[in-house]
C-alpha cells in the first residue's frame, strides 16, 4: 500500500481497541520467565558451547603476537578464533571499526579473540590465559583538545545559513553567547549484547538481541561473506536497546565464527565490563549557541554549532537539528564539526541529535529569556513557528508546542515560580522550577507484515518488527484486532524473525507508527480476501464482533477460512508527505528540584511531560515509554557520564557500579499528559513516535530548575554537586 495522500477516515478511527490502555500482551510471558531472551534458547541447542571475548588492552596500535598455547591447553577449550584464523571477513557498512580486530587495533576493547569452551567458566578462565603482545601508538582521545583544529563541516556536509546571522546577531538588542558540553554516555541496557549461533552446512541461524532484524541480517551476511538467504536472525524479545542494538555487533559475528570453528552451536554474552568500550556510545559534544533578540524578546538571530568526535568512518552527533525547526528567527546558522578520535565508535543512543542538542539549546533559551526579562514559557510561545524557518511554504503537519507549554504551565503551577533564583526554601532544600521544550522529528519507514486467518477465527500477524520493551506486540495486536473486528485474545503476534516480512524495526521512534501502518496495510488485504471469499463487497462491509456484515447479511469471519487458512502480505510505503510537510513531535517538560544547601545534592521532586505526538495507540504503553524517557533525562542531567582516560583512550567507568543511572529512589511521581493530536499526514494510523520525545528536553528542564533553585548556572553536564558547591550560599 502506497501512502501518498493524507489519511481519511478508516477502520482504525473506530477506536474500539486502538487508543485504549491495554496491558501488554507479552506481559505474562515476561513475568513467568517464558519469553526467551538472546542467551536463553536452551532447548534449541542442548549441545551449545560458550564463547568468551577478549578485548584489546590498547586503544590504538598493533598486535605483534598472540600466544594461544596456554589458553588452548586449558580445561574444556574447544577452539580459539582470532583474525589470524577466522578466514577472510567482509566489512559491514554500519560499523566504523572492525568487529574482530587485529593485527591493527582501532579502539580499546575491540574484540581480538573469542575462546570457546564446554562451559562459560572454562571459556572465561582460558580467555585470561591468552597472551597478547601489543605495540601501542598515540591516539586522539580528547574532544576538547582536538576541537580547535576542526573548523570545517564533515565531508559531504555544509553549514546551513539563512539570512545573515552575523550582522543580525551583532545588531540585536539582547545578545547571548555560551558554550555547553555533554559527556560521552553509554546505553547500559539491562540485557547485555548476546547471541547464539548455529550452523547447518552453510546456513547460519543467529538468536540475538537486535533492534533491526533486516539490518542485522544484511550486515552478518556481508561480514561473513554469505548470501543473505543463508542467514536467519531471530530476536523476539529484547531487554533494552537504547540504540546500542541498532547494529550488528561483535557478539553475533564472533558467535557465528566460534560456532563454525567449534562445529557446535555457541552462545556469547558480552561481559558487562566489555560493553561500554566494545560497543557504541553516545559521543560527547561541545556546543556553542548564540541567540539575538529585539527589545521584546523576538529572536532575530540564532546559531548552533556542535563539535563531536568519532573514529574514521563514524558519523557526527547531529545535535543541531532541532535548532533548525524549533524557533522562529529570520537569520540562522547551524553546523556540525567532526573531530577524529580514537575512542570506541560513537553512534545512535536514546534520541540521537535532539537529546544532547536540546540539553544545550533549552538551557540557552532559559538564559536568553532571563536576559530579555521574560518568563521562559512566554519566551518560547512568542518565538514559536508554524512553518519550517528554512522554507516558509512548508508547514508542520501538526504542531502543538504552544498548547503543550500552556497546558503544562497550568497543570504544574508554573505561576508559583519565583523568577528570581535561590529564593524558595523547604528546610535544607533550595527549591526551584524549570521548563524546557521537547522536540523530536517523526520519521517514517517502509514496513511489511503478513497476516493469517484460520478456521478458528484466529488472526496471526508476522513481521520482523522488534519489541525492545516498548510495547510493539501490544499495539500490533490492537491494530489487527481493530481492523478485523476481533477481540485481542483472537490475535497472535509473532515478531523478530527474519523469516517474516521486513518491518521498520525499532529505532528513531519510527517503529510504532510505521510498523502498525504496515500491519494496517496487510489487514486491508485480509479484509478484501475474506469479503471476496464470502461474497461480500469489500469496500462496503463492516468487520465487528468476529463477523463480516453488510446490511442484513452477516457471516462469521472464521467461515472464510473453513477450507484453509487465508494468508496475505502487504507493506506500507511512504510517499513524500513527510517532505511536503514537516513532521515532528512536541512536548513541554516541567520539573521541580530540591538542592541541598550544604552538600549541593540535587533531588528531583516533581516531573510533568505534556506531549503532542500524533494519535496515541495505547496510552498505557505510551506513558511507560515517556516515563522511562523522563528517567533517562534525569540520568543525563544529573549522573550519566563515561569518564575518558585521555592518556590511554578508554572509558574508565565501564560497568553499572561506576556508570551511574537513576534508580527508583531517584525518581519521583511522574505525570504524563497526551494532547489529542491525530496526524493524517503521518500514516493511516495517524500516529507518530513518542518514546524518544519523552527524553528530549528533560535534562535542560532539570538544569534550569537547578538554576532557579540555586542561582548557579551549570553548562557542563552532568550537573553534579561539585559544580554547584562553590556557588551555593554559605551555610551557617
Ligand atoms: Mo534509537 S537511539 O534510533 O534506537
XYZ file of C-alpha atoms and ligand atoms in Angstrom:
736
model
C 0.000 0.000 0.000
C 1.305 3.343 -1.016
C 0.705 6.147 1.479
C 0.993 9.340 -0.500
C -2.220 11.181 0.307
C -3.374 12.360 3.733
C -5.273 9.650 5.593
C -9.047 9.870 5.518
C -11.442 8.056 7.832
C -10.592 4.356 8.093
C -11.388 1.401 10.385
C -8.693 2.454 12.900
C -10.793 5.553 13.669
C -13.411 3.341 15.312
C -11.074 3.265 18.319
C -12.675 0.156 19.752
C -9.265 -1.326 20.547
C -6.726 1.270 19.414
C -6.335 4.155 21.839
C -7.177 2.005 24.868
C -4.709 1.327 27.696
C -4.472 -2.435 27.189
C -1.953 -4.358 29.253
C 0.992 -5.760 27.377
C 0.008 -8.950 25.608
C 3.533 -10.270 26.223
C 3.423 -9.397 29.927
C 2.559 -12.888 31.244
C 5.382 -14.454 29.184
C 7.861 -12.000 30.639
C 6.720 -12.215 34.239
C 6.786 -16.023 34.134
C 10.222 -16.188 32.564
C 8.941 -17.883 29.439
C 9.855 -15.126 26.982
C 13.229 -16.220 25.649
C 15.926 -13.575 25.510
C 19.053 -13.961 23.396
C 21.019 -16.029 25.923
C 18.120 -18.299 26.807
C 17.474 -20.567 23.827
C 18.482 -23.654 25.806
C 16.163 -26.129 24.104
C 17.195 -25.064 20.609
C 20.806 -26.128 21.194
C 21.346 -28.650 24.000
C 24.955 -29.129 22.860
C 25.783 -25.446 22.993
C 29.319 -24.322 23.817
C 30.271 -20.982 25.332
C 32.312 -18.171 23.872
C 34.180 -15.512 25.815
C 35.525 -12.440 24.027
C 38.963 -10.988 24.659
C 39.040 -7.216 24.190
C 42.096 -5.238 23.167
C 44.046 -3.763 26.068
C 45.229 -0.847 23.959
C 43.233 1.799 22.133
C 45.391 2.216 19.076
C 48.296 0.296 17.620
C 49.065 -3.214 16.514
C 49.210 -6.731 17.815
C 52.750 -8.038 17.401
C 51.928 -11.557 18.514
C 49.248 -13.582 20.256
C 50.307 -16.629 22.239
C 47.381 -19.037 22.494
C 49.251 -22.084 23.820
C 48.254 -21.834 27.470
C 44.665 -20.983 26.610
C 44.357 -23.890 24.153
C 45.545 -26.333 26.801
C 43.161 -25.066 29.446
C 40.356 -27.414 30.537
C 37.332 -27.613 28.264
C 38.647 -25.393 25.488
C 37.277 -26.300 22.048
C 38.552 -23.540 19.797
C 40.000 -20.051 19.762
C 39.199 -17.676 16.932
C 41.370 -14.660 16.119
C 41.824 -12.533 12.999
C 44.677 -14.920 12.098
C 42.466 -17.968 11.710
C 38.983 -16.526 11.106
C 39.352 -16.585 7.326
C 38.645 -13.592 5.149
C 35.931 -11.406 6.561
C 33.956 -8.701 4.834
C 33.161 -5.388 6.414
C 29.623 -4.312 7.244
C 28.568 -0.809 6.269
C 27.191 0.185 9.644
C 30.176 -0.258 11.927
C 33.117 2.128 11.801
C 35.654 -0.297 13.295
C 36.053 -3.985 12.528
C 34.081 -6.256 14.847
C 37.031 -8.651 15.030
C 40.172 -6.580 15.271
C 43.804 -7.467 14.643
C 46.539 -7.084 13.827
C 45.590 -3.391 13.695
C 43.752 -2.123 16.740
C 41.205 0.642 16.243
C 39.838 1.131 19.784
C 40.090 -0.117 23.331
C 38.271 -3.418 23.999
C 37.889 -4.060 20.277
C 37.335 -7.827 20.117
C 40.565 -9.607 19.188
C 39.792 -13.208 20.113
C 36.981 -15.462 21.209
C 37.682 -18.532 23.313
C 35.168 -21.385 23.037
C 34.809 -23.959 25.789
C 32.370 -26.503 27.205
C 31.282 -24.132 29.946
C 31.165 -20.397 30.415
C 33.587 -20.578 33.343
C 36.102 -22.594 31.324
C 35.915 -20.116 28.459
C 36.426 -17.189 30.819
C 39.324 -18.863 32.608
C 41.037 -19.741 29.332
C 40.485 -16.229 27.941
C 42.567 -14.921 30.825
C 45.462 -17.074 29.564
C 45.538 -15.521 26.085
C 48.799 -13.598 25.928
C 48.850 -10.603 23.599
C 51.885 -8.506 22.722
C 50.981 -5.035 21.510
C 52.721 -2.080 20.010
C 50.895 0.944 21.315
C 50.543 4.037 19.141
C 49.485 7.524 20.061
C 45.836 8.351 19.569
C 43.497 11.314 19.897
C 41.219 10.894 22.886
C 40.110 14.354 23.955
C 37.393 16.216 22.073
C 38.351 19.474 23.782
C 41.965 19.062 22.666
C 41.017 18.304 19.047
C 38.301 20.950 18.765
C 40.411 23.999 17.796
C 41.753 22.197 14.733
C 38.315 21.230 13.428
C 36.982 24.252 11.593
C 35.091 22.853 8.624
C 31.992 20.622 8.342
C 32.360 16.858 7.896
C 32.831 15.602 4.334
C 29.719 15.902 2.243
C 28.001 18.267 4.667
C 27.790 22.015 4.827
C 26.689 24.627 7.317
C 23.103 25.800 6.958
C 22.644 29.528 6.663
C 19.503 31.565 6.291
C 19.648 35.340 6.059
C 22.737 36.915 7.580
C 23.347 35.620 11.050
C 26.491 37.594 11.863
C 25.049 41.024 11.055
C 21.696 40.314 12.662
C 23.341 38.976 15.802
C 25.598 41.982 16.239
C 22.648 44.313 15.663
C 20.469 42.514 18.253
C 19.250 44.427 21.302
C 19.792 41.386 23.525
C 22.683 39.060 22.770
C 23.614 35.766 24.274
C 26.608 33.551 23.519
C 27.543 30.472 25.532
C 29.132 27.080 25.159
C 27.733 23.879 26.635
C 29.181 20.410 26.928
C 27.602 16.989 27.108
C 29.699 13.937 28.025
C 30.088 10.537 26.402
C 27.264 8.306 27.573
C 26.617 4.569 27.500
C 23.321 2.851 26.657
C 23.584 0.466 29.626
C 20.705 -1.808 28.641
C 19.931 -4.330 31.383
C 20.295 -7.206 28.919
C 23.864 -7.396 27.639
C 24.541 -7.818 23.940
C 24.192 -11.569 23.464
C 23.911 -14.079 20.636
C 23.716 -17.791 19.985
C 24.815 -19.054 16.571
C 24.276 -22.447 14.937
C 25.309 -23.692 11.503
C 23.624 -26.276 9.320
C 26.007 -26.673 6.391
C 26.465 -23.127 5.168
C 23.195 -21.936 6.635
C 23.569 -19.791 9.723
C 20.949 -19.156 12.391
C 21.581 -16.463 14.988
C 19.419 -15.834 18.033
C 20.369 -12.394 19.186
C 19.234 -9.152 20.772
C 18.860 -6.617 17.991
C 16.512 -3.744 17.199
C 16.734 -4.001 13.385
C 16.447 -7.588 12.154
C 16.978 -6.906 8.456
C 19.978 -4.617 9.014
C 21.477 -7.275 11.259
C 20.886 -9.994 8.674
C 22.399 -7.920 5.845
C 25.425 -6.951 7.873
C 26.030 -10.508 9.084
C 25.870 -11.751 5.502
C 28.322 -9.066 4.377
C 30.736 -9.624 7.237
C 30.747 -13.404 6.888
C 30.578 -13.306 3.071
C 27.384 -15.359 2.964
C 24.356 -14.901 0.789
C 21.559 -13.222 2.692
C 19.288 -16.225 2.083
C 21.646 -18.330 4.164
C 21.324 -16.140 7.238
C 18.412 -16.261 9.654
C 18.209 -13.823 12.550
C 15.824 -14.108 15.472
C 15.297 -11.573 18.195
C 11.748 -11.821 19.519
C 12.467 -10.365 22.980
C 14.966 -7.674 23.822
C 15.952 -6.483 27.275
C 16.523 -2.870 26.306
C 18.181 -1.430 23.224
C 18.503 2.367 23.566
C 20.172 2.474 20.133
C 23.014 0.223 21.275
C 21.416 -2.718 19.488
C 20.529 -0.982 16.221
C 23.520 -2.554 14.554
C 25.362 -5.828 14.249
C 27.968 -6.074 16.999
C 30.804 -8.415 17.929
C 28.715 -10.886 19.943
C 26.787 -12.037 16.853
C 29.764 -12.114 14.461
C 32.014 -13.926 16.923
C 29.304 -16.406 17.933
C 28.999 -17.333 14.245
C 32.772 -17.636 13.766
C 33.133 -19.551 17.023
C 30.337 -21.955 16.126
C 31.997 -22.631 12.792
C 35.351 -23.299 14.463
C 33.946 -25.449 17.273
C 31.457 -27.244 14.981
C 28.871 -26.698 17.695
C 26.310 -24.019 18.442
C 27.970 -21.267 20.509
C 26.492 -18.581 22.698
C 28.166 -15.397 23.778
C 27.058 -12.623 26.089
C 29.336 -9.613 26.283
C 30.598 -9.424 29.838
C 29.326 -6.214 31.438
C 32.770 -4.575 31.745
C 33.358 -5.067 27.998
C 30.158 -3.415 26.804
C 30.967 0.284 27.174
C 34.191 0.147 25.157
C 33.442 -2.778 22.822
C 30.100 -1.449 21.551
C 28.932 2.045 20.613
C 28.180 5.003 22.853
C 26.690 8.478 22.616
C 29.597 10.767 21.768
C 30.419 13.839 23.813
C 29.591 17.241 22.358
C 30.769 20.812 22.700
C 28.002 23.144 21.574
C 28.163 26.881 21.009
C 24.855 28.691 20.907
C 24.303 32.328 20.036
C 20.904 34.000 20.131
C 19.976 37.613 19.482
C 16.564 39.178 20.127
C 14.922 42.553 19.810
C 13.773 44.578 22.860
C 10.641 42.461 23.110
C 12.407 39.116 23.114
C 11.679 38.226 19.485
C 14.527 36.141 18.083
C 16.251 37.810 15.145
C 19.373 35.641 15.009
C 20.033 32.104 16.169
C 23.091 29.927 15.729
C 24.010 26.486 16.988
C 27.330 24.810 16.249
C 28.250 21.419 17.637
C 31.517 19.518 17.823
C 31.733 15.786 18.359
C 34.330 13.164 17.580
C 34.433 9.705 16.096
C 36.582 7.004 14.549
C 37.267 7.317 10.824
C 34.059 6.238 9.073
C 31.927 7.290 12.049
C 29.229 9.942 11.952
C 28.819 13.205 13.897
C 26.290 13.634 16.686
C 23.637 15.713 14.916
C 22.967 17.958 17.903
C 21.823 20.998 15.919
C 18.880 19.514 14.033
C 16.150 20.720 16.421
C 17.536 24.241 16.243
C 16.678 24.305 12.545
C 12.991 23.867 13.341
C 12.093 24.738 16.906
C 12.008 28.540 16.970
C 11.342 31.346 14.519
C 14.052 33.809 13.521
C 14.980 35.259 10.161
C 18.759 34.848 10.444
C 20.150 31.440 11.215
C 23.348 29.452 11.208
C 23.756 25.807 12.166
C 26.662 23.492 11.604
C 28.398 20.319 12.696
C 32.077 19.675 13.257
C 33.558 16.203 13.497
C 36.914 15.506 15.086
C 38.785 12.289 14.540
C 39.026 10.454 17.851
C 40.385 7.007 18.591
C 37.795 6.260 21.269
C 35.251 3.490 20.650
C 32.668 4.264 17.966
C 30.089 6.925 18.714
C 26.642 6.189 17.357
C 22.912 6.432 18.000
C 21.749 6.447 21.595
C 18.349 7.434 23.007
C 17.138 10.174 20.632
C 20.469 10.921 18.983
C 20.740 14.510 17.844
C 17.869 16.119 19.689
C 18.564 14.662 23.136
C 22.039 16.203 23.528
C 21.123 19.152 21.286
C 18.213 20.174 23.485
C 20.340 19.722 26.596
C 22.221 22.785 25.345
C 19.585 24.707 23.382
C 16.958 24.638 26.100
C 19.327 25.990 28.741
C 20.317 28.698 26.269
C 16.649 29.611 25.773
C 16.245 29.862 29.571
C 19.280 32.139 29.704
C 18.279 34.464 26.868
C 14.714 34.672 28.195
C 16.094 35.812 31.534
C 18.383 38.283 29.804
C 15.437 39.642 27.833
C 13.448 39.899 31.044
C 10.851 37.372 30.001
C 9.228 34.325 31.506
C 10.751 31.285 29.764
C 7.344 29.810 28.905
C 6.219 33.084 27.332
C 9.546 33.459 25.533
C 9.051 30.103 23.847
C 5.471 30.910 22.915
C 6.476 34.270 21.459
C 9.110 32.612 19.291
C 7.014 29.696 18.068
C 6.898 28.992 14.346
C 4.212 27.121 12.456
C 6.394 26.786 9.347
C 9.847 25.433 8.586
C 12.037 28.528 9.135
C 14.199 27.473 6.176
C 11.174 27.335 3.882
C 8.084 29.271 4.986
C 5.984 27.496 2.343
C 6.466 24.288 4.211
C 4.165 23.884 7.212
C 4.351 21.495 10.108
C 1.777 18.750 9.656
C 0.781 19.270 13.304
C 2.498 21.491 15.825
C 1.118 21.961 19.308
C 4.157 23.214 21.186
C 2.272 26.249 22.485
C -0.583 24.051 23.681
C 1.910 21.742 25.441
C 3.536 24.692 27.196
C 0.254 26.289 28.263
C -1.283 23.049 29.454
C 1.859 22.140 31.362
C 2.251 25.554 32.956
C -1.299 25.428 34.217
C -1.096 21.843 35.437
C 2.284 22.256 37.126
C 1.528 25.520 38.878
C 4.139 27.451 36.932
C 2.714 30.770 38.140
C 4.049 29.880 41.610
C 7.633 30.027 40.319
C 9.756 32.892 41.533
C 11.712 34.209 38.540
C 14.372 35.403 40.969
C 16.617 32.372 41.666
C 17.545 30.993 45.100
C 14.505 32.388 46.904
C 12.472 29.336 47.811
C 13.437 27.058 50.706
C 11.978 23.936 52.200
C 14.089 23.075 55.235
C 17.573 22.295 53.985
C 16.384 22.178 50.385
C 16.610 25.069 47.991
C 13.667 24.567 45.663
C 13.380 25.546 42.007
C 11.174 25.032 38.964
C 12.380 24.560 35.405
C 10.827 24.215 31.980
C 12.046 23.121 28.560
C 10.517 22.420 25.189
C 10.704 18.898 23.818
C 11.119 18.221 20.115
C 11.846 15.131 18.088
C 11.355 14.580 14.404
C 8.891 11.962 13.252
C 10.470 9.559 10.809
C 8.573 7.026 8.737
C 9.975 3.789 7.313
C 8.591 1.236 4.904
C 7.186 -1.701 6.842
C 5.664 -5.031 5.789
C 3.595 -7.693 7.517
C 1.887 -10.992 6.789
C -1.468 -11.862 8.335
C -3.251 -15.182 8.508
C -6.852 -16.030 9.373
C -7.536 -19.619 10.396
C -10.677 -21.696 10.781
C -10.909 -20.849 14.483
C -11.129 -17.177 13.584
C -7.648 -16.509 14.970
C -5.668 -13.743 13.265
C -1.893 -14.211 13.289
C 0.432 -11.336 12.435
C 4.016 -11.969 11.370
C 6.548 -9.208 10.836
C 10.240 -8.876 11.657
C 9.410 -5.858 13.850
C 11.049 -5.945 17.284
C 9.778 -5.136 20.767
C 12.593 -3.650 22.807
C 10.399 -3.265 25.841
C 8.311 -0.645 24.071
C 5.024 -2.491 23.587
C 5.198 -3.422 19.880
C 3.455 -6.761 20.459
C 0.546 -4.994 22.083
C -0.048 -2.162 19.622
C 0.326 -4.526 16.674
C -2.256 -6.869 18.235
C -4.537 -3.869 18.804
C -4.147 -2.817 15.162
C -5.096 -6.248 13.820
C -7.981 -6.569 16.292
C -9.358 -3.170 15.253
C -9.030 -3.900 11.547
C -10.650 -7.349 11.651
C -13.220 -6.723 14.372
C -11.933 -9.428 16.702
C -11.042 -9.297 20.403
C -7.375 -9.042 21.379
C -7.279 -12.656 22.544
C -8.064 -13.754 18.990
C -4.853 -12.163 17.731
C -1.428 -13.791 17.820
C 1.592 -11.581 17.119
C 4.913 -13.086 16.080
C 7.876 -10.731 15.819
C 11.626 -10.578 15.479
C 12.328 -13.300 12.910
C 13.981 -12.646 9.557
C 11.704 -15.285 8.004
C 8.902 -12.733 8.429
C 8.340 -9.707 6.160
C 10.762 -6.836 6.665
C 9.433 -4.167 9.003
C 10.527 -0.696 10.016
C 12.276 -2.135 13.072
C 12.778 -0.270 16.333
C 14.779 2.924 16.040
C 14.450 6.673 15.903
C 10.918 6.431 17.366
C 9.670 5.389 13.920
C 8.713 1.865 14.995
C 5.214 2.218 16.425
C 3.664 4.294 13.654
C 5.455 2.624 10.744
C 5.073 -0.994 11.849
C 1.395 -0.690 12.756
C 0.801 1.058 9.415
C 2.376 -1.972 7.718
C 0.048 -4.248 9.687
C -2.847 -1.977 8.697
C -1.944 -2.453 5.018
C -1.813 -6.236 5.356
C -5.126 -6.231 7.262
C -6.802 -4.217 4.474
C -5.781 -7.039 2.138
C -7.080 -9.670 4.531
C -10.428 -7.879 4.757
C -10.634 -7.968 0.960
C -9.750 -11.647 0.863
C -12.388 -12.504 3.468
C -15.061 -10.428 1.732
C -14.337 -11.907 -1.668
C -14.362 -15.426 -0.305
C -17.741 -14.956 1.367
C -19.295 -12.920 -1.431
C -19.364 -9.539 0.295
C -18.418 -6.189 -1.172
C -15.028 -5.491 0.451
C -15.432 -1.706 0.349
C -18.854 -1.605 1.988
C -18.575 -4.383 4.571
C -18.101 -3.916 8.298
C -15.888 -6.103 10.435
C -17.140 -6.352 14.005
C -17.827 -8.995 16.670
C -15.793 -11.559 14.721
C -18.187 -11.197 11.796
C -18.331 -9.575 8.416
C -21.527 -7.618 7.839
C -23.286 -5.805 5.054
C -26.862 -4.694 5.521
C -28.803 -7.680 6.858
C -26.242 -10.201 5.780
C -23.513 -11.400 8.081
C -21.131 -14.320 8.377
C -18.537 -15.382 10.918
C -15.008 -14.428 9.938
C -13.871 -17.991 10.586
C -16.103 -19.240 7.777
C -13.806 -17.620 5.235
C -11.022 -19.905 6.426
C -13.148 -23.039 6.824
C -11.356 -24.815 3.979
C -7.898 -23.467 4.739
C -6.048 -20.621 6.395
C -6.067 -17.384 4.417
C -2.666 -15.658 4.267
C -1.882 -12.272 2.768
C 1.032 -9.901 2.894
C 1.475 -6.210 2.233
C 3.595 -3.267 3.208
C 3.191 0.438 3.768
C 5.357 2.540 1.503
C 5.551 6.188 2.342
C 5.402 8.797 -0.425
C 6.625 12.331 0.077
C 4.114 13.700 2.592
C 6.995 13.993 5.033
C 8.723 16.274 2.535
C 5.636 18.339 1.782
C 5.033 18.794 5.493
C 7.495 18.899 8.340
C 6.541 16.050 10.661
C 7.719 16.478 14.209
C 6.610 15.707 17.745
C 6.429 18.206 20.576
C 6.471 18.292 24.333
C 6.786 20.607 27.279
C 8.725 19.363 30.288
C 8.262 20.833 33.747
C 10.447 19.860 36.697
C 10.748 20.792 40.366
C 14.036 20.074 42.117
C 15.419 20.485 45.591
C 19.124 21.185 46.033
C 20.674 20.536 49.436
C 22.091 23.860 50.698
C 25.053 22.192 52.336
C 26.017 19.341 50.018
C 24.722 20.506 46.634
C 22.884 17.213 46.184
C 20.017 17.568 43.712
C 16.785 15.628 44.147
C 14.071 15.723 41.522
C 10.756 16.327 43.321
C 8.134 16.511 40.562
C 8.106 15.938 36.812
C 5.470 16.591 34.181
C 5.578 15.950 30.455
C 2.863 17.200 28.115
C 3.234 15.539 24.720
C 1.702 16.134 21.300
C 2.879 13.129 19.362
C 0.167 12.031 16.984
C -2.553 9.552 17.893
C -1.608 7.618 20.990
C -2.144 3.974 20.083
C -2.064 2.725 23.669
C -1.918 5.307 26.470
C -0.516 2.787 28.927
C 2.465 1.596 26.886
C 2.999 5.149 25.591
C 3.049 6.507 29.144
C 5.568 3.822 30.086
C 7.707 4.958 27.171
C 7.565 8.562 28.287
C 8.227 7.973 31.999
C 11.154 5.747 31.012
C 12.457 8.517 28.791
C 11.986 11.143 31.517
C 14.043 8.877 33.778
C 16.796 8.820 31.145
C 16.582 12.609 31.185
C 17.287 12.605 34.919
C 20.263 10.344 34.262
C 21.642 12.633 31.570
C 21.075 15.754 33.663
C 22.498 14.581 36.963
C 24.514 11.370 36.659
C 25.444 9.768 33.371
C 28.980 10.295 32.156
C 31.609 7.992 30.727
C 34.911 9.142 32.187
C 37.553 9.236 29.449
C 41.142 8.306 30.180
C 42.638 10.801 27.738
C 46.131 9.278 28.075
C 45.248 5.704 27.191
C 41.969 6.235 25.346
C 39.223 4.334 27.081
C 36.087 4.737 29.157
C 37.121 4.079 32.724
C 33.764 3.542 34.429
C 32.662 0.697 32.203
C 30.173 -1.061 34.434
C 26.995 -0.290 36.329
C 28.901 0.350 39.543
C 30.869 3.224 38.051
C 28.432 4.471 35.409
C 25.516 5.896 37.303
C 21.927 5.710 36.123
C 18.827 6.660 38.107
C 17.279 4.072 40.402
C 13.770 4.084 41.839
C 14.767 6.256 44.790
C 15.946 8.975 42.386
C 12.614 9.301 40.586
C 9.513 10.973 41.996
C 5.959 10.592 40.790
C 5.960 11.409 37.097
C 2.958 12.788 35.310
C 2.368 12.463 31.562
C -0.351 14.179 29.558
C -1.017 13.393 25.900
C -2.778 16.023 23.833
C -5.229 14.904 21.157
C -3.024 15.109 18.061
C -4.209 12.798 15.249
C -1.999 13.472 12.241
C -3.401 12.382 8.855
C -0.029 13.156 7.202
C 1.901 10.578 9.214
C 0.174 7.319 8.217
C -3.246 5.631 8.138
C -2.718 5.154 11.893
C -2.431 8.975 12.307
C 0.167 8.183 14.953
C 3.744 9.285 15.483
C 6.652 8.311 17.692
C 6.623 9.245 21.354
C 9.331 7.226 23.102
C 12.298 9.410 22.284
C 10.293 12.625 22.505
C 9.843 11.831 26.186
C 13.585 12.281 26.716
C 14.110 15.345 24.552
C 14.316 18.480 26.705
C 14.027 16.844 30.134
C 17.656 17.324 31.126
C 17.584 21.041 30.326
C 14.380 21.444 32.340
C 16.246 19.909 35.284
C 19.317 22.114 34.787
C 17.021 25.144 34.562
C 15.256 24.091 37.758
C 18.644 23.749 39.499
C 19.461 27.284 38.383
C 16.127 28.560 39.657
C 16.761 26.800 42.976
C 20.357 27.935 43.473
C 21.274 30.764 41.128
C 24.144 28.617 39.866
C 24.168 28.083 36.098
C 25.890 24.854 35.069
C 26.570 24.469 31.334
C 28.588 21.328 31.636
C 26.632 18.086 32.047
C 26.050 16.206 34.222
C 25.027 18.758 36.840
C 26.863 17.151 39.740
C 27.226 18.644 43.197
C 30.888 19.609 42.735
C 29.805 22.062 40.033
C 27.276 23.680 42.378
C 29.122 23.852 45.682
C 31.182 26.938 45.059
C 28.177 28.986 44.020
C 25.833 27.948 46.817
C 25.056 30.399 49.597
C 27.231 29.868 52.668
C 25.562 27.692 55.268
C 25.972 28.973 58.785
Mo 17.254 4.737 18.650
S 18.858 5.625 19.533
O 17.368 5.140 16.998
O 17.329 3.106 18.999
